[in-house]
Amino acid sequence: MNPSSAPILITGASQRVGLHCALRLLEDGHPVIVTYRSDRPGLQTLREKGATLLFADFSSEAGILALIGELKNHTDRLRAIVHNASEWLAETQDQEGAAFTRMFNVHMLAPYLINLHCAELLERSTPADIVHISDDVTRKGSSKHIAYCASKAGLESLTLSFAAQYAPQIKVNGIAPALLLFNPDDDAAYRAKALAKSALGIEPGSEVIYQSLRYLLDNPYVTGTTLTVNGGRHVK
């Protein structure tokens, strides 16, 4: 992918995979706009590397529309939109509706509205891409995290619909990762159990998602596809 003067928007990129992908794109010479909800150490690194940082709260329609307005104040075109922002909430008793609504807003409403309202920005760039980061859990469902899984599955449905609507000017694809990074407080027993779920049995880190993102941005003949990046969980 040759660097473009049009920036790439990455939502929720203040830490972990999103931060890694934003920094890698900057290293490769691409202007990057990052949205964040919480002030984290990685944001200072992004500032120093030249990224544009925009606060965004995707938990409500008003917050999503506010971000879209702020984005249009900063640029009149986009090379790509990478929907990385994610929310995980436990579905505790008597709070199920609130948890579902919040995850629906972050995983589905925000990408839906941003894609609709920012298509004109993408159309001013050739090529142009939208990439949705979903989750491998949608492949089989989750009895413990129903709302999270359902809202991520809805995001994969948006991939298909927007791919059909925006072709051929804008390619729309997805990435569905499984375990990428452990948390520092994950104990040895949990790590061993998690690694055993995949055929490859490794903790791959964030770079595999950047490699997948680059493939989708670079390939001119792929749209309406979600890449599974799960270490072979589906064959285990």
mmCIF file of N, CA, C and O in Angstrom, residues 75-136:
data_model
loop_
_atom_site.group_PDB
_atom_site.id
_atom_site.type_symbol
_atom_site.label_atom_id
_atom_site.label_comp_id
_atom_site.label_asym_id
_atom_site.label_seq_id
_atom_site.Cartn_x
_atom_site.Cartn_y
_atom_site.Cartn_z
ATOM 1 N N THR A 75 -10.557 16.883 8.339
ATOM 2 C CA THR A 75 -10.160 16.386 7.014
ATOM 3 C C THR A 75 -11.366 16.352 6.085
ATOM 4 O O THR A 75 -12.506 16.185 6.541
ATOM 5 N N ASP A 76 -11.114 16.490 4.789
ATOM 6 C CA ASP A 76 -12.189 16.389 3.802
ATOM 7 C C ASP A 76 -12.100 15.093 3.019
ATOM 8 O O ASP A 76 -12.850 14.886 2.064
ATOM 9 N N ARG A 77 -11.181 14.206 3.414
ATOM 10 C CA ARG A 77 -11.042 12.925 2.732
ATOM 11 C C ARG A 77 -10.432 11.891 3.675
ATOM 12 O O ARG A 77 -9.769 12.240 4.647
ATOM 13 N N LEU A 78 -10.671 10.622 3.369
ATOM 14 C CA LEU A 78 -10.108 9.514 4.146
ATOM 15 C C LEU A 78 -9.649 8.413 3.203
ATOM 16 O O LEU A 78 -10.343 8.092 2.231
ATOM 17 N N ARG A 79 -8.489 7.847 3.487
ATOM 18 C CA ARG A 79 -8.018 6.674 2.749
ATOM 19 C C ARG A 79 -8.746 5.419 3.218
ATOM 20 O O ARG A 79 -9.050 4.520 2.423
ATOM 21 N N ALA A 80 -9.016 5.326 4.529
ATOM 22 C CA ALA A 80 -9.680 4.145 5.073
ATOM 23 C C ALA A 80 -10.261 4.464 6.440
ATOM 24 O O ALA A 80 -9.834 5.408 7.116
ATOM 25 N N ILE A 81 -11.245 3.660 6.824
ATOM 26 C CA ILE A 81 -11.785 3.683 8.180
ATOM 27 C C ILE A 81 -11.618 2.291 8.761
ATOM 28 O O ILE A 81 -12.062 1.298 8.159
ATOM 29 N N VAL A 82 -10.974 2.195 9.909
ATOM 30 C CA VAL A 82 -10.788 0.915 10.596
ATOM 31 C C VAL A 82 -11.581 0.981 11.898
ATOM 32 O O VAL A 82 -11.232 1.722 12.820
ATOM 33 N N HIS A 83 -12.655 0.211 11.966
ATOM 34 C CA HIS A 83 -13.530 0.214 13.144
ATOM 35 C C HIS A 83 -12.987 -0.786 14.161
ATOM 36 O O HIS A 83 -13.336 -1.971 14.165
ATOM 37 N N ASN A 84 -12.143 -0.279 15.049
ATOM 38 C CA ASN A 84 -11.499 -1.116 16.059
ATOM 39 C C ASN A 84 -12.115 -0.946 17.445
ATOM 40 O O ASN A 84 -11.942 -1.807 18.307
ATOM 41 N N ALA A 85 -12.829 0.147 17.683
ATOM 42 C CA ALA A 85 -13.398 0.418 19.016
ATOM 43 C C ALA A 85 -14.264 -0.752 19.461
ATOM 44 O O ALA A 85 -15.068 -1.287 18.692
ATOM 45 N N SER A 86 -14.099 -1.146 20.720
ATOM 46 C CA SER A 86 -14.819 -2.307 21.223
ATOM 47 C C SER A 86 -15.157 -2.120 22.697
ATOM 48 O O SER A 86 -14.481 -1.375 23.409
ATOM 49 N N GLU A 87 -16.197 -2.805 23.112
ATOM 50 C CA GLU A 87 -16.655 -2.725 24.507
ATOM 51 C C GLU A 87 -17.013 -4.128 24.964
ATOM 52 O O GLU A 87 -17.611 -4.912 24.207
ATOM 53 N N TRP A 88 -16.588 -4.476 26.165
ATOM 54 C CA TRP A 88 -16.991 -5.746 26.749
ATOM 55 C C TRP A 88 -17.588 -5.460 28.111
ATOM 56 O O TRP A 88 -16.930 -4.911 28.992
ATOM 57 N N LEU A 89 -18.873 -5.814 28.282
ATOM 58 C CA LEU A 89 -19.566 -5.620 29.549
ATOM 59 C C LEU A 89 -20.203 -6.924 29.977
ATOM 60 O O LEU A 89 -20.790 -7.644 29.148
ATOM 61 N N ALA A 90 -20.105 -7.234 31.257
ATOM 62 C CA ALA A 90 -20.778 -8.415 31.792
ATOM 63 C C ALA A 90 -22.280 -8.185 31.791
ATOM 64 O O ALA A 90 -22.760 -7.074 32.060
ATOM 65 N N GLU A 91 -23.034 -9.228 31.491
ATOM 66 C CA GLU A 91 -24.498 -9.135 31.460
ATOM 67 C C GLU A 91 -25.042 -9.513 32.833
ATOM 68 O O GLU A 91 -25.596 -10.598 33.039
ATOM 69 N N THR A 92 -24.873 -8.610 33.789
ATOM 70 C CA THR A 92 -25.296 -8.875 35.157
ATOM 71 C C THR A 92 -26.803 -8.719 35.302
ATOM 72 O O THR A 92 -27.447 -7.978 34.553
ATOM 73 N N GLN A 93 -27.362 -9.410 36.260
ATOM 74 C CA GLN A 93 -28.813 -9.405 36.464
ATOM 75 C C GLN A 93 -29.332 -7.990 36.663
ATOM 76 O O GLN A 93 -28.761 -7.185 37.392
ATOM 77 N N ASP A 94 -30.417 -7.686 35.969
ATOM 78 C CA ASP A 94 -31.098 -6.385 35.988
ATOM 79 C C ASP A 94 -30.343 -5.296 35.237
ATOM 80 O O ASP A 94 -30.812 -4.158 35.164
ATOM 81 N N GLN A 95 -29.169 -5.624 34.674
ATOM 82 C CA GLN A 95 -28.422 -4.654 33.878
ATOM 83 C C GLN A 95 -28.212 -5.142 32.442
ATOM 84 O O GLN A 95 -27.438 -4.557 31.696
ATOM 85 N N GLU A 96 -28.934 -6.204 32.084
ATOM 86 C CA GLU A 96 -28.721 -6.797 30.767
ATOM 87 C C GLU A 96 -29.036 -5.811 29.639
ATOM 88 O O GLU A 96 -28.303 -5.718 28.654
ATOM 89 N N GLY A 97 -30.133 -5.089 29.777
ATOM 90 C CA GLY A 97 -30.535 -4.161 28.720
ATOM 91 C C GLY A 97 -29.530 -3.049 28.509
ATOM 92 O O GLY A 97 -29.202 -2.697 27.371
ATOM 93 N N ALA A 98 -29.034 -2.511 29.605
ATOM 94 C CA ALA A 98 -28.053 -1.432 29.506
ATOM 95 C C ALA A 98 -26.763 -1.931 28.865
ATOM 96 O O ALA A 98 -26.164 -1.243 28.029
ATOM 97 N N ALA A 99 -26.336 -3.144 29.248
ATOM 98 C CA ALA A 99 -25.109 -3.700 28.669
ATOM 99 C C ALA A 99 -25.286 -3.954 27.176
ATOM 100 O O ALA A 99 -24.409 -3.623 26.367
ATOM 101 N N PHE A 100 -26.427 -4.528 26.799
ATOM 102 C CA PHE A 100 -26.667 -4.810 25.390
ATOM 103 C C PHE A 100 -26.696 -3.519 24.577
ATOM 104 O O PHE A 100 -26.089 -3.432 23.503
ATOM 105 N N THR A 101 -27.392 -2.517 25.088
ATOM 106 C CA THR A 101 -27.507 -1.254 24.369
ATOM 107 C C THR A 101 -26.151 -0.597 24.163
ATOM 108 O O THR A 101 -25.841 -0.104 23.080
ATOM 109 N N ARG A 102 -25.335 -0.617 25.202
ATOM 110 C CA ARG A 102 -24.020 0.023 25.076
ATOM 111 C C ARG A 102 -23.144 -0.706 24.061
ATOM 112 O O ARG A 102 -22.495 -0.075 23.224
ATOM 113 N N MET A 103 -23.144 -2.043 24.112
ATOM 114 C CA MET A 103 -22.322 -2.784 23.163
ATOM 115 C C MET A 103 -22.876 -2.687 21.746
ATOM 116 O O MET A 103 -22.111 -2.640 20.773
ATOM 117 N N PHE A 104 -24.188 -2.641 21.611
ATOM 118 C CA PHE A 104 -24.787 -2.411 20.293
ATOM 119 C C PHE A 104 -24.337 -1.069 19.729
ATOM 120 O O PHE A 104 -23.976 -0.968 18.549
ATOM 121 N N ASN A 105 -24.347 -0.032 20.559
ATOM 122 C CA ASN A 105 -23.942 1.297 20.091
ATOM 123 C C ASN A 105 -22.489 1.324 19.631
ATOM 124 O O ASN A 105 -22.158 1.905 18.595
ATOM 125 N N VAL A 106 -21.613 0.690 20.411
ATOM 126 C CA VAL A 106 -20.185 0.718 20.082
ATOM 127 C C VAL A 106 -19.874 -0.159 18.876
ATOM 128 O O VAL A 106 -19.136 0.245 17.972
ATOM 129 N N HIS A 107 -20.422 -1.361 18.851
ATOM 130 C CA HIS A 107 -20.056 -2.340 17.824
ATOM 131 C C HIS A 107 -20.855 -2.209 16.533
ATOM 132 O O HIS A 107 -20.377 -2.638 15.475
ATOM 133 N N MET A 108 -22.065 -1.631 16.597
ATOM 134 C CA MET A 108 -22.909 -1.581 15.403
ATOM 135 C C MET A 108 -23.346 -0.177 15.018
ATOM 136 O O MET A 108 -23.195 0.232 13.869
ATOM 137 N N LEU A 109 -23.901 0.567 15.962
ATOM 138 C CA LEU A 109 -24.419 1.889 15.607
ATOM 139 C C LEU A 109 -23.302 2.830 15.184
ATOM 140 O O LEU A 109 -23.449 3.564 14.191
ATOM 141 N N ALA A 110 -22.191 2.821 15.905
ATOM 142 C CA ALA A 110 -21.078 3.707 15.540
ATOM 143 C C ALA A 110 -20.540 3.388 14.138
ATOM 144 O O ALA A 110 -20.440 4.290 13.296
ATOM 145 N N PRO A 111 -20.190 2.134 13.822
ATOM 146 C CA PRO A 111 -19.754 1.847 12.458
ATOM 147 C C PRO A 111 -20.823 2.184 11.411
ATOM 148 O O PRO A 111 -20.503 2.706 10.338
ATOM 149 N N TYR A 112 -22.064 1.884 11.712
ATOM 150 C CA TYR A 112 -23.157 2.166 10.771
ATOM 151 C C TYR A 112 -23.232 3.650 10.443
ATOM 152 O O TYR A 112 -23.238 4.043 9.270
ATOM 153 N N LEU A 113 -23.275 4.491 11.458
ATOM 154 C CA LEU A 113 -23.409 5.929 11.231
ATOM 155 C C LEU A 113 -22.144 6.531 10.621
ATOM 156 O O LEU A 113 -22.213 7.379 9.726
ATOM 157 N N ILE A 114 -20.987 6.100 11.103
ATOM 158 C CA ILE A 114 -19.733 6.631 10.552
ATOM 159 C C ILE A 114 -19.602 6.244 9.080
ATOM 160 O O ILE A 114 -19.232 7.071 8.238
ATOM 161 N N ASN A 115 -19.922 5.004 8.739
ATOM 162 C CA ASN A 115 -19.852 4.588 7.336
ATOM 163 C C ASN A 115 -20.791 5.407 6.460
ATOM 164 O O ASN A 115 -20.431 5.817 5.352
ATOM 165 N N LEU A 116 -21.998 5.634 6.943
ATOM 166 C CA LEU A 116 -22.977 6.395 6.158
ATOM 167 C C LEU A 116 -22.545 7.848 5.981
ATOM 168 O O LEU A 116 -22.590 8.396 4.872
ATOM 169 N N HIS A 117 -22.129 8.481 7.075
ATOM 170 C CA HIS A 117 -21.856 9.915 7.045
ATOM 171 C C HIS A 117 -20.476 10.254 6.492
ATOM 172 O O HIS A 117 -20.230 11.413 6.134
ATOM 173 N N CYS A 118 -19.596 9.267 6.431
ATOM 174 C CA CYS A 118 -18.222 9.535 5.973
ATOM 175 C C CYS A 118 -17.909 8.903 4.626
ATOM 176 O O CYS A 118 -16.762 8.963 4.167
ATOM 177 N N ALA A 119 -18.917 8.333 3.968
ATOM 178 C CA ALA A 119 -18.681 7.751 2.651
ATOM 179 C C ALA A 119 -18.138 8.800 1.682
ATOM 180 O O ALA A 119 -17.269 8.510 0.858
ATOM 181 N N GLU A 120 -18.640 10.024 1.791
ATOM 182 C CA GLU A 120 -18.178 11.087 0.893
ATOM 183 C C GLU A 120 -16.694 11.372 1.079
ATOM 184 O O GLU A 120 -15.988 11.721 0.114
ATOM 185 N N LEU A 121 -16.180 11.204 2.290
ATOM 186 C CA LEU A 121 -14.752 11.406 2.535
ATOM 187 C C LEU A 121 -13.938 10.300 1.870
ATOM 188 O O LEU A 121 -12.865 10.542 1.313
ATOM 189 N N LEU A 122 -14.438 9.074 1.958
ATOM 190 C CA LEU A 122 -13.745 7.942 1.340
ATOM 191 C C LEU A 122 -13.786 8.024 -0.180
ATOM 192 O O LEU A 122 -12.829 7.640 -0.853
ATOM 193 N N GLU A 123 -14.876 8.525 -0.721
ATOM 194 C CA GLU A 123 -15.019 8.590 -2.175
ATOM 195 C C GLU A 123 -14.039 9.568 -2.814
ATOM 196 O O GLU A 123 -13.825 9.523 -4.024
ATOM 197 N N ARG A 124 -13.421 10.423 -2.000
ATOM 198 C CA ARG A 124 -12.424 11.353 -2.516
ATOM 199 C C ARG A 124 -11.019 10.747 -2.520
ATOM 200 O O ARG A 124 -10.052 11.426 -2.819
ATOM 201 N N SER A 125 -10.932 9.466 -2.143
ATOM 202 C CA SER A 125 -9.657 8.760 -2.137
ATOM 203 C C SER A 125 -9.751 7.522 -3.013
ATOM 204 O O SER A 125 -10.786 6.849 -3.042
ATOM 205 N N THR A 126 -8.710 7.227 -3.753
ATOM 206 C CA THR A 126 -8.644 6.014 -4.562
ATOM 207 C C THR A 126 -7.294 5.333 -4.326
ATOM 208 O O THR A 126 -6.261 5.943 -4.606
ATOM 209 N N PRO A 127 -7.284 4.097 -3.791
ATOM 210 C CA PRO A 127 -8.438 3.308 -3.365
ATOM 211 C C PRO A 127 -8.984 3.784 -2.020
ATOM 212 O O PRO A 127 -8.421 4.687 -1.392
ATOM 213 N N ALA A 128 -10.087 3.150 -1.581
ATOM 214 C CA ALA A 128 -10.704 3.489 -0.302
ATOM 215 C C ALA A 128 -11.224 2.212 0.346
ATOM 216 O O ALA A 128 -11.714 1.313 -0.347
ATOM 217 N N ASP A 129 -11.114 2.146 1.664
ATOM 218 C CA ASP A 129 -11.491 0.921 2.378
ATOM 219 C C ASP A 129 -12.195 1.217 3.687
ATOM 220 O O ASP A 129 -11.928 2.236 4.341
ATOM 221 N N ILE A 130 -13.068 0.286 4.060
ATOM 222 C CA ILE A 130 -13.622 0.203 5.407
ATOM 223 C C ILE A 130 -13.277 -1.185 5.938
ATOM 224 O O ILE A 130 -13.449 -2.185 5.226
ATOM 225 N N VAL A 131 -12.775 -1.245 7.161
ATOM 226 C CA VAL A 131 -12.435 -2.535 7.782
ATOM 227 C C VAL A 131 -13.081 -2.598 9.159
ATOM 228 O O VAL A 131 -12.848 -1.735 10.007
ATOM 229 N N HIS A 132 -13.904 -3.621 9.364
ATOM 230 C CA HIS A 132 -14.553 -3.859 10.656
ATOM 231 C C HIS A 132 -13.782 -4.925 11.430
ATOM 232 O O HIS A 132 -13.553 -6.022 10.897
ATOM 233 N N ILE A 133 -13.405 -4.634 12.667
ATOM 234 C CA ILE A 133 -12.751 -5.639 13.521
ATOM 235 C C ILE A 133 -13.824 -6.297 14.380
ATOM 236 O O ILE A 133 -14.369 -5.677 15.306
ATOM 237 N N SER A 134 -14.152 -7.545 14.076
ATOM 238 C CA SER A 134 -15.193 -8.241 14.829
ATOM 239 C C SER A 134 -14.551 -9.206 15.827
ATOM 240 O O SER A 134 -13.636 -8.827 16.553
ATOM 241 N N ASP A 135 -14.966 -10.452 15.867
ATOM 242 C CA ASP A 135 -14.436 -11.396 16.856
ATOM 243 C C ASP A 135 -14.754 -12.802 16.396
ATOM 244 O O ASP A 135 -15.859 -13.071 15.908
ATOM 245 N N ASP A 136 -13.807 -13.714 16.558
ATOM 246 C CA ASP A 136 -14.008 -15.104 16.155
ATOM 247 C C ASP A 136 -15.142 -15.771 16.932
ATOM 248 O O ASP A 136 -15.685 -16.780 16.480
#
